[in-house]
Short mmCIF file of C-alpha atoms and ligand atoms in Angstrom, two decimals:
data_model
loop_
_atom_site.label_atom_id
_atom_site.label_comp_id
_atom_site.label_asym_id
_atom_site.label_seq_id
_atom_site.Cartn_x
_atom_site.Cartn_y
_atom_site.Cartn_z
CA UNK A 1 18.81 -9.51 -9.52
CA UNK A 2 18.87 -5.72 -8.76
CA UNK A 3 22.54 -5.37 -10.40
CA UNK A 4 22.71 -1.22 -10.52
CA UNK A 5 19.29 -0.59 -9.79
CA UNK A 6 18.38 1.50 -6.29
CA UNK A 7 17.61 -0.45 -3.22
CA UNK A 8 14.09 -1.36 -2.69
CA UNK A 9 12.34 -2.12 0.58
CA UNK A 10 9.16 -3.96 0.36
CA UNK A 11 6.16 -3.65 2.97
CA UNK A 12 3.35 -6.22 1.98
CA UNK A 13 0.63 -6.28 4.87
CA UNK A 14 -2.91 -6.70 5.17
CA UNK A 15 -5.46 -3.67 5.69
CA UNK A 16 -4.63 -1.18 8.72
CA UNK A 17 -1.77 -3.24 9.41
CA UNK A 18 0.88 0.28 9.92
CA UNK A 19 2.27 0.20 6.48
CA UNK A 20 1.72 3.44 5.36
CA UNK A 21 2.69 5.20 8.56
CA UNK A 22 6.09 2.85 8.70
CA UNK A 23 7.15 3.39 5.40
CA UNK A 24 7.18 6.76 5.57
CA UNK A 25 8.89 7.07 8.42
CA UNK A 26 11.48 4.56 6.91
CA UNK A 27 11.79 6.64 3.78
CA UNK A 28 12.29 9.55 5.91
CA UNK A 29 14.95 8.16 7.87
CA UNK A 30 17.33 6.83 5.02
CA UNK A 31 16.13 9.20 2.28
CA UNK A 32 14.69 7.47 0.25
CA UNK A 33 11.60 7.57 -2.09
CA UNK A 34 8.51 6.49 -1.02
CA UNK A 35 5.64 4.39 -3.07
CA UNK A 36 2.16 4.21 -1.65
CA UNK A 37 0.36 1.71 -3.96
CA UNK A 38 -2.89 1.32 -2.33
CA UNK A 39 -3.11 5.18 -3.59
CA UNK A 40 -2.80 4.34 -7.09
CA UNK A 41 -5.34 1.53 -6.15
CA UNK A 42 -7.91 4.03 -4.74
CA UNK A 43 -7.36 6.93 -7.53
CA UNK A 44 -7.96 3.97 -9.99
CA UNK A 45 -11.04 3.94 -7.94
CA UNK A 46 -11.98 6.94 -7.59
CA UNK A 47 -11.43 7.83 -11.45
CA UNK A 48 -13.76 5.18 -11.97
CA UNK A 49 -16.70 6.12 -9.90
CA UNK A 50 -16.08 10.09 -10.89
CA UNK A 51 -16.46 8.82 -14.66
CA UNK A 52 -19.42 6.56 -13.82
CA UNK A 53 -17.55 3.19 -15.43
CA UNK A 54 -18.62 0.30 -13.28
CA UNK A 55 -16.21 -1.48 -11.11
CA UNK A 56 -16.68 -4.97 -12.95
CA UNK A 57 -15.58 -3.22 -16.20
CA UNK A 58 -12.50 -4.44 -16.66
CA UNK A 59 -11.25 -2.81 -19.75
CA UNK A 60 -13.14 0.20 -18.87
CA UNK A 61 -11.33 0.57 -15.18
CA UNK A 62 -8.09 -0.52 -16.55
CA UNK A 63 -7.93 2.30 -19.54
CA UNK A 64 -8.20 4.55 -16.68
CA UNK A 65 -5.24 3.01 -14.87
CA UNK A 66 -3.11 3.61 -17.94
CA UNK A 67 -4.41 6.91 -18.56
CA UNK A 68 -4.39 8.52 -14.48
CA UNK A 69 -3.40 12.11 -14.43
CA UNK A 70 -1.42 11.78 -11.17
CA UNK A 71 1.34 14.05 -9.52
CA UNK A 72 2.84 12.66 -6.00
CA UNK A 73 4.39 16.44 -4.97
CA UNK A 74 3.05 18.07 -1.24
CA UNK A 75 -0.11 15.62 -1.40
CA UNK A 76 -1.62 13.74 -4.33
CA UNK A 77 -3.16 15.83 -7.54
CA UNK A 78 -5.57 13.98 -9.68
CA UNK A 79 -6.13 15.98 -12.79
CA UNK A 80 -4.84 19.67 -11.28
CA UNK A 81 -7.08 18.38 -8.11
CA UNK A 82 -5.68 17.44 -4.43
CA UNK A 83 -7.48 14.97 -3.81
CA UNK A 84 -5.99 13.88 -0.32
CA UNK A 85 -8.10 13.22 2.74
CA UNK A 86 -11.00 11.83 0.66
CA UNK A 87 -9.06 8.92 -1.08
CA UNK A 88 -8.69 7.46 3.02
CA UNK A 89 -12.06 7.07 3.24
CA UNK A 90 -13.44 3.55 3.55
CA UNK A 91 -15.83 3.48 0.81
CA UNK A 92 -12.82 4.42 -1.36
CA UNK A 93 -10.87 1.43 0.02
CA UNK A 94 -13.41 -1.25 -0.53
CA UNK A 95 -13.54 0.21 -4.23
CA UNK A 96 -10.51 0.20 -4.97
CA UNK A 97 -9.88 -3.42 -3.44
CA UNK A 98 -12.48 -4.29 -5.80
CA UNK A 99 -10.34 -3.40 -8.65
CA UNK A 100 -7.26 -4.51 -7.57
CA UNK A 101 -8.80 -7.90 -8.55
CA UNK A 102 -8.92 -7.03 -11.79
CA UNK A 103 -5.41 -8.24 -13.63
CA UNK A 104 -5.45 -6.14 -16.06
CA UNK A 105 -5.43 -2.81 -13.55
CA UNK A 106 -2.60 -4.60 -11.89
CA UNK A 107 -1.12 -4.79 -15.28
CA UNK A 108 -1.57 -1.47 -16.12
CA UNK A 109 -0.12 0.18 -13.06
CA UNK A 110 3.03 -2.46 -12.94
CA UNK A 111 5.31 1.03 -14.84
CA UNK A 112 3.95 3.27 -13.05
CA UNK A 113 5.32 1.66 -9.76
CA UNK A 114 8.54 0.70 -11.27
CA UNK A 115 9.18 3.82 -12.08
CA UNK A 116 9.16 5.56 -8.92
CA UNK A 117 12.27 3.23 -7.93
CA UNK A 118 15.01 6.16 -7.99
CA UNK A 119 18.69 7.04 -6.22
CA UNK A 120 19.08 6.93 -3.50
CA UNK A 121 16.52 3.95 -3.24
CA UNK A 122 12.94 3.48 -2.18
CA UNK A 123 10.26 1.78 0.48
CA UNK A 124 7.49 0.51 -1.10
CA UNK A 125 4.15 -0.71 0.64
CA UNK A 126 1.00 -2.57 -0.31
CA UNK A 127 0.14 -6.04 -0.85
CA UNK A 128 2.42 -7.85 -3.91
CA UNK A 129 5.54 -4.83 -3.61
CA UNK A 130 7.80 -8.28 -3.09
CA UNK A 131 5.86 -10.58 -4.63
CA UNK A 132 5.33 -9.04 -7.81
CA UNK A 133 6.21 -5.07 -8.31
CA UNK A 134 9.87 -5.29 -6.88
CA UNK A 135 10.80 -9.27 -6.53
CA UNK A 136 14.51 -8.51 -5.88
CA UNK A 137 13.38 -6.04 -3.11
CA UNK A 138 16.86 -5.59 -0.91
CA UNK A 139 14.71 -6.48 2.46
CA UNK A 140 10.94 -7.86 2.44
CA UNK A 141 9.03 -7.14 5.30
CA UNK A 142 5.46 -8.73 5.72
CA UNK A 143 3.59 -6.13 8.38
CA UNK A 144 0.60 -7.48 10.61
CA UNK A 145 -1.29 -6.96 13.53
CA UNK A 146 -4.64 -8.93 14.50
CA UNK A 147 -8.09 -8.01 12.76
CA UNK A 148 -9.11 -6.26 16.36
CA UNK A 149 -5.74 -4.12 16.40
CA UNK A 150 -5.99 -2.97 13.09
CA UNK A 151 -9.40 -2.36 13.14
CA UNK A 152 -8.99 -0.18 16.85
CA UNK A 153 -6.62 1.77 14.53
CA UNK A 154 -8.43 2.81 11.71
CA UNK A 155 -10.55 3.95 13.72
CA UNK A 156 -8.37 6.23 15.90
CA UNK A 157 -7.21 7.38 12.63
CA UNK A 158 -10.61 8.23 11.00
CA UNK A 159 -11.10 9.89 14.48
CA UNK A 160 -8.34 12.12 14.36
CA UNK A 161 -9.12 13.33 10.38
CA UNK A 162 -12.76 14.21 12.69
CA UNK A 163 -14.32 11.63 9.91
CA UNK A 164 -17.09 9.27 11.49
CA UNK A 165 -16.60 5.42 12.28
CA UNK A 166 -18.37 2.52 13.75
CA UNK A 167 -16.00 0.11 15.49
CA UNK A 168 -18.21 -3.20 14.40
CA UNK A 169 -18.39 -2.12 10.67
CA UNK A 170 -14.84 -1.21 10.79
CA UNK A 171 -13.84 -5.00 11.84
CA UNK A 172 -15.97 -6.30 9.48
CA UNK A 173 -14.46 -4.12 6.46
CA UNK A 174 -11.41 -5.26 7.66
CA UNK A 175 -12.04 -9.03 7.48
CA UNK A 176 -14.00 -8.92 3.87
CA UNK A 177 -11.10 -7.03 3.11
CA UNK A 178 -8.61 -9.58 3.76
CA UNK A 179 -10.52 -11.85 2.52
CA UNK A 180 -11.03 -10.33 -0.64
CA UNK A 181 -7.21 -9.63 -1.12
CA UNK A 182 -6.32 -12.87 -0.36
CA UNK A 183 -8.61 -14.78 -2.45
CA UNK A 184 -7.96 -13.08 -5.56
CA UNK A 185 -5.79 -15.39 -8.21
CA UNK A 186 -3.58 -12.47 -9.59
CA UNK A 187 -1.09 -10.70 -6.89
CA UNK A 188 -2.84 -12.23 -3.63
CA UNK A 189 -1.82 -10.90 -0.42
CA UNK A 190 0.67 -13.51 1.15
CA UNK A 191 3.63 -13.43 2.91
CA UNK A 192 6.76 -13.99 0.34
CA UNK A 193 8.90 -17.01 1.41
CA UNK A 194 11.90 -14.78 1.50
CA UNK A 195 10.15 -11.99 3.48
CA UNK A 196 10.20 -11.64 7.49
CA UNK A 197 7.25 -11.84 9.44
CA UNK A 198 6.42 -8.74 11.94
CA UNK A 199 3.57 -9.24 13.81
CA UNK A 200 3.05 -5.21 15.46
CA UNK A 201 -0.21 -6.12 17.34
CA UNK A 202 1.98 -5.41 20.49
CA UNK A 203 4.59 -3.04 19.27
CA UNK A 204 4.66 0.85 18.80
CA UNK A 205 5.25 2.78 15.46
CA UNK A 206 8.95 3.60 17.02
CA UNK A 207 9.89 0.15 17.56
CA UNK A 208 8.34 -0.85 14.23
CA UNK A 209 10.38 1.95 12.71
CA UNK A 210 13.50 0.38 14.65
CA UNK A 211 13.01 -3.01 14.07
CA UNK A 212 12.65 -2.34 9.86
CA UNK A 213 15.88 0.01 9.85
CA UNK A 214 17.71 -2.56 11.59
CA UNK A 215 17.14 -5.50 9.86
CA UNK A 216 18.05 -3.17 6.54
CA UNK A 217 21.12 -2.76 8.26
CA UNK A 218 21.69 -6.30 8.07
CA UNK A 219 20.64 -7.29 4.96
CA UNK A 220 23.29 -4.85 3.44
CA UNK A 221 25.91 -6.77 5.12
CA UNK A 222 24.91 -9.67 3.01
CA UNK A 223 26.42 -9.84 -0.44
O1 CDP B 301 -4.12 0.33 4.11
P1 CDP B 301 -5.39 -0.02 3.47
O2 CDP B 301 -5.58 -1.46 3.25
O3 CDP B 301 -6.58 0.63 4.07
O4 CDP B 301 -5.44 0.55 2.02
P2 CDP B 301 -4.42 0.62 0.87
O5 CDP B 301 -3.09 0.05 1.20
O6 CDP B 301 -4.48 2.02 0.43
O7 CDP B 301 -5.04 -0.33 -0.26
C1 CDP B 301 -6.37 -0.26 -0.71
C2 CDP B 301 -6.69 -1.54 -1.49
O8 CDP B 301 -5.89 -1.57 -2.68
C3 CDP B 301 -6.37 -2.84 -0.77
O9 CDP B 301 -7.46 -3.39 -0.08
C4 CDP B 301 -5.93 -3.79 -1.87
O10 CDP B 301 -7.01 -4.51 -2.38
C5 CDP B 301 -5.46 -2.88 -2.97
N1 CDP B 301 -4.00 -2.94 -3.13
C6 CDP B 301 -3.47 -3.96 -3.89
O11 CDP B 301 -4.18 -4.82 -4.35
N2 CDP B 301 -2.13 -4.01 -4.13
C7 CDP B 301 -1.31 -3.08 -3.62
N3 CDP B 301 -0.02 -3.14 -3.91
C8 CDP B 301 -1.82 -2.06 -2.82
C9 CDP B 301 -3.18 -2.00 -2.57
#
């Protein structure tokens, strides 16, 4: 149980599903922190590549989990660097899906998430936040939106950072990227049994926004 610890909420969700963007906004609105763990995913990633270990290494990837010179402060510095719009790109996100397979770079990052669970509370999104990271997570939300949605918004998103996209290869990434995360055996992405279902295909960032604070609302009024 969370006894005297902050107030987490968890936003699990599949690829391009609105996490990130909802989360924020969340955090903003209450306060709070804010964790983006696919980032940690795709600087583990992109430390990797940059130091020429292959992906498949497992000990090799994972040492640089432990070891990843990261600040979260106006942006994301990796060693002194901002490394910001580069780490959205898709090639980045396929890596670093690759080694979120590997358990022992789950492992490794497990503190390093934990510890960014601070007063006055925090919103958390990835894929295992409830599951795994924060399992007493005050409110669980599972965030999704069909393969087609998602994919038509990555794409207006690449499009407004004025990077290049291809609709087709974007709905493929998507679903080998869904597959991939949840096929894996360690942390898969799944919808917790205690977590509520929010399907956004049809619904606007605002009302997602709405519809998260308000059902926070409720679950403080239960003991
Ligand atoms: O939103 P999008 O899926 O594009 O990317 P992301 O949330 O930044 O995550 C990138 C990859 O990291 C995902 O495909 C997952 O494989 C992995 N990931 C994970 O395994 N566990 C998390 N808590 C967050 C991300």
């Amino acid at each position: 149980m969370a006894g005297n610890l902050p107030p987490v909420i968890a936003i699990d969700g599949p690829s391009a599903s609105g996490k990130g963007t909802v989360a924020e906004r969340v955090a903003r609105d209450l306060g709070f922190h804010y964790l983006d763990s696919g980032a940690l995913y795709r600087l583990v990633a992109w430390a990797a590549l940059d130091a020429g270990i292959n992906l498949e290494n497992e000990s090799g990837v994972s040492d640089i989990a432990l070891n990843l010179n990261v600040i979260f402060n106006d942006g994301i510095w990796l060693n002194q660097k901002e490394v910001g719009a580069a780490l959205r790109e898709e090639a980045i996100g396929n890596a670093a899906s690759r080694v979120a397979a590997l358990p022992r770079v789950r492992q490794a990052l497990l503190a390093r998430q934990r510890a960014f669970r601070q007063p006055p509370g925090l919103v958390a999104d990835g894929r295992d936040m409830g599951s795994v990271v924060f399992p007493d997570a005050r409110l669980k939300i599972y965030l999704t939106a069909t393969p087609e949605a998602r994919a038509d918004r990555r794409y207006k998103q690449l499009m407004d950072k004025g990077m290049g996209a291809s609709m087709n290869a974007l709905l493929q990434d998507i679903r080998d990227r869904d597959a991939r995360d949840s096929a894996r055996a360690v942390a898969p992405l799944q919808k917790c049994s205690d977590a509520m279902y929010l399907d956004t295909t049809a619904l606007t960032i605002d009302e997602v926004v709405a519809q998260v604070l308000a059902q926070y609302k409720l679950a403080l009024q239960v003991p």
